[in-house]
Short mmCIF file of C-alpha atoms in Angstrom, two decimals:
data_model
loop_
_atom_site.label_atom_id
_atom_site.label_comp_id
_atom_site.label_asym_id
_atom_site.label_seq_id
_atom_site.Cartn_x
_atom_site.Cartn_y
_atom_site.Cartn_z
CA MET A 1 -106.60 161.88 97.61
CA LEU A 2 -104.31 158.88 97.02
CA LEU A 3 -101.75 160.13 99.52
CA ASN A 4 -104.33 160.75 102.25
CA ALA A 5 -105.85 157.32 101.64
CA ILE A 6 -102.44 155.66 101.96
CA GLY A 7 -101.80 157.45 105.26
CA ASP A 8 -105.24 156.60 106.67
CA GLU A 9 -105.02 152.95 105.61
CA ALA A 10 -101.52 152.59 107.02
CA MET A 11 -102.59 154.00 110.38
CA GLN A 12 -105.59 151.66 110.57
CA ILE A 13 -103.38 148.69 109.82
CA LEU A 14 -100.85 149.77 112.44
CA ARG A 15 -103.57 150.15 115.07
CA GLY A 16 -104.93 146.70 114.25
CA ALA A 17 -101.45 145.15 114.33
CA GLU A 18 -100.71 146.80 117.67
CA ALA A 19 -103.94 145.46 119.15
CA ARG A 20 -103.08 141.92 117.98
CA ALA A 21 -99.37 142.06 118.81
CA ASN A 22 -99.71 140.10 122.03
CA THR A 23 -101.94 137.44 120.50
CA VAL A 24 -99.74 136.31 117.59
CA GLU A 25 -98.42 132.82 118.13
CA VAL A 26 -95.36 131.65 116.27
CA SER A 27 -95.53 127.98 115.40
CA LYS A 28 -92.73 125.55 114.67
CA GLY A 29 -92.65 123.95 111.25
CA GLU A 30 -91.72 120.43 110.31
CA THR A 31 -88.02 121.30 110.54
CA GLY A 32 -88.44 122.58 114.10
CA GLU A 33 -87.68 126.16 113.05
CA CYS A 34 -90.04 129.02 113.90
CA GLU A 35 -92.39 130.00 111.12
CA LEU A 36 -93.46 133.58 110.61
CA PRO A 37 -97.18 134.30 110.76
CA THR A 38 -98.83 134.81 107.39
CA PHE A 39 -99.44 138.36 106.20
CA PRO A 40 -102.96 139.35 107.36
CA GLU A 41 -105.55 139.54 104.58
CA ILE A 42 -107.21 142.45 106.40
CA ALA A 43 -104.21 144.60 105.42
CA TRP A 44 -105.39 144.48 101.81
CA ARG A 45 -108.01 147.21 101.82
CA GLY A 46 -108.43 150.66 100.39
CA VAL A 47 -105.49 151.91 98.37
CA PHE A 48 -103.45 148.83 99.31
CA ALA A 49 -106.08 146.57 97.72
CA ASP A 50 -106.17 148.80 94.64
CA TYR A 51 -102.39 148.69 94.34
CA ARG A 52 -102.34 144.92 94.84
CA GLN A 53 -104.87 144.51 92.04
CA ALA A 54 -102.92 146.85 89.74
CA MET A 55 -99.70 144.91 90.33
CA ARG A 56 -101.27 141.45 90.00
CA GLN A 57 -100.36 140.89 86.33
CA THR A 58 -97.16 142.96 86.24
CA THR A 59 -94.67 140.82 88.12
CA GLU A 60 -94.12 137.62 90.05
CA ALA A 61 -93.07 139.60 93.14
CA SER A 62 -94.75 138.72 96.41
CA ASP A 63 -97.82 140.75 97.38
CA VAL A 64 -96.10 141.49 100.69
CA PHE A 65 -93.21 143.16 98.85
CA HIS A 66 -95.73 145.25 96.91
CA PHE A 67 -97.42 146.21 100.19
CA ALA A 68 -94.12 147.46 101.62
CA ALA A 69 -93.36 149.41 98.44
CA CYS A 70 -96.81 151.02 98.44
CA TRP A 71 -96.46 151.93 102.12
CA ALA A 72 -93.04 153.49 101.50
CA ALA A 73 -94.44 155.51 98.57
CA GLY A 74 -97.28 156.79 100.72
CA ALA A 75 -94.99 157.70 103.58
CA VAL A 76 -92.47 159.56 101.43
CA SER A 77 -95.28 161.31 99.55
CA LEU A 78 -96.62 162.70 102.83
CA GLY A 79 -93.17 164.12 103.44
CA ARG A 80 -92.95 166.81 106.10
CA ARG A 81 -96.67 167.63 105.98
CA THR A 82 -97.45 165.10 108.70
CA TRP A 83 -96.17 165.56 112.24
CA MET A 84 -97.09 165.37 115.90
CA PHE A 85 -96.16 167.73 118.67
CA ALA A 86 -94.15 166.38 121.60
CA GLY A 87 -92.33 169.46 122.84
CA GLU A 88 -91.41 170.11 119.23
CA ARG A 89 -92.53 168.86 115.84
CA ILE A 90 -91.76 165.18 115.40
CA TYR A 91 -91.92 163.92 111.83
CA PRO A 92 -92.52 160.27 111.03
CA ASN A 93 -90.00 158.18 109.16
CA PHE A 94 -90.55 154.82 107.55
CA TYR A 95 -87.73 152.30 107.38
CA GLY A 96 -88.38 149.09 105.54
CA VAL A 97 -86.06 146.27 104.61
CA LEU A 98 -87.31 143.41 102.47
CA PHE A 99 -85.76 140.03 103.18
CA GLY A 100 -86.10 137.01 100.98
CA THR A 101 -84.27 134.44 98.97
CA THR A 102 -82.32 135.32 95.85
CA GLY A 103 -84.57 135.65 92.83
CA ASP A 104 -87.83 136.29 94.69
CA LYS A 105 -88.40 139.66 92.95
CA LYS A 106 -87.94 142.00 95.94
CA THR A 107 -86.20 144.58 93.77
CA THR A 108 -88.86 144.24 91.08
CA ALA A 109 -91.57 145.21 93.59
CA GLN A 110 -89.49 148.17 94.76
CA ARG A 111 -88.86 149.38 91.22
CA GLN A 112 -92.57 149.21 90.36
CA ILE A 113 -93.36 152.01 92.81
CA ILE A 114 -90.82 154.23 91.04
CA ASN A 115 -91.90 153.18 87.54
CA THR A 116 -95.63 153.81 88.11
CA GLY A 117 -95.09 157.58 88.37
CA ILE A 118 -97.24 157.97 91.51
CA LEU A 119 -94.48 159.63 93.53
CA PRO A 120 -94.70 163.43 93.56
CA PRO A 121 -91.92 165.20 91.63
CA SER A 122 -90.72 166.78 94.89
CA VAL A 123 -89.59 163.37 96.19
CA GLN A 124 -85.94 162.72 95.51
CA ILE A 125 -85.04 159.12 94.77
CA ILE A 126 -81.62 158.31 96.15
CA ARG A 127 -80.14 155.16 94.68
CA ASN A 128 -76.90 153.37 95.51
CA LEU A 129 -74.29 156.07 96.14
CA GLY A 130 -70.53 155.80 96.17
CA SER A 131 -69.59 158.59 98.57
CA THR A 132 -70.76 160.76 101.44
CA GLU A 133 -70.32 163.77 99.16
CA GLY A 134 -72.71 162.21 96.64
CA LEU A 135 -75.27 161.68 99.40
CA ALA A 136 -74.87 165.28 100.61
CA ASP A 137 -75.33 166.56 97.06
CA LYS A 138 -78.51 164.52 96.66
CA LEU A 139 -79.98 165.88 99.90
CA LYS A 140 -79.09 169.51 99.12
CA ARG A 141 -81.99 171.75 98.09
CA ASP A 142 -81.40 175.21 96.65
CA ASP A 143 -84.93 176.41 97.44
CA GLY A 144 -84.56 176.07 101.24
CA VAL A 145 -87.28 173.41 101.49
CA ASP A 146 -86.56 170.32 103.58
CA ALA A 147 -85.47 167.42 101.42
CA VAL A 148 -87.84 164.48 101.24
CA ALA A 149 -86.20 161.40 99.79
CA LEU A 150 -86.87 157.79 99.06
CA TRP A 151 -83.62 155.92 99.67
CA PHE A 152 -83.53 152.99 97.30
CA TRP A 153 -80.76 150.48 97.79
CA GLU A 154 -81.25 147.32 95.79
CA GLU A 155 -78.83 145.45 98.01
CA ILE A 156 -78.60 146.16 101.74
CA THR A 157 -74.91 145.28 101.66
CA SER A 158 -74.22 148.52 99.77
CA LEU A 159 -75.83 150.41 102.66
CA PHE A 160 -73.80 148.49 105.25
CA ALA A 161 -70.63 149.34 103.36
CA ARG A 162 -71.39 153.03 104.02
CA GLY A 163 -71.00 152.33 107.73
CA ARG A 164 -67.28 151.92 107.12
CA TRP A 165 -66.90 155.46 105.73
CA SER A 166 -64.40 157.48 107.73
#
């Protein structure tokens, strides 16, 4: 039930965002730099509103970081059960990167999704890895089932460093 609700809510939010994409105006702040639009309150409904309420007293992390973590948990929980046909099965992927200043609790929000225990046991959590062999070992499944993983890098620089692997 939770996983289906996350998927339905995420799709409704995406449709709404797509419809408004051409109407968002970016204003310039007092410094003359562009300011990002505020996160829409309409996004906080259904399971996202429930998760926001549950996280309210647990951390100082931004609600927006909690939203991204909840969305990632829902997406990875759906795994390979959701697809569309476009000549072949196309499976969705979710890529999210949280940007913010040092000390703004981005990692805390990400860790909460792991610590709550709402991820199914079939989801592999891949944390900072030191080698391509380590990554291959994490993605390997002995039962022949496609691996579904939540890649969790606390610092994006550790991911960029992997780009230099030979």
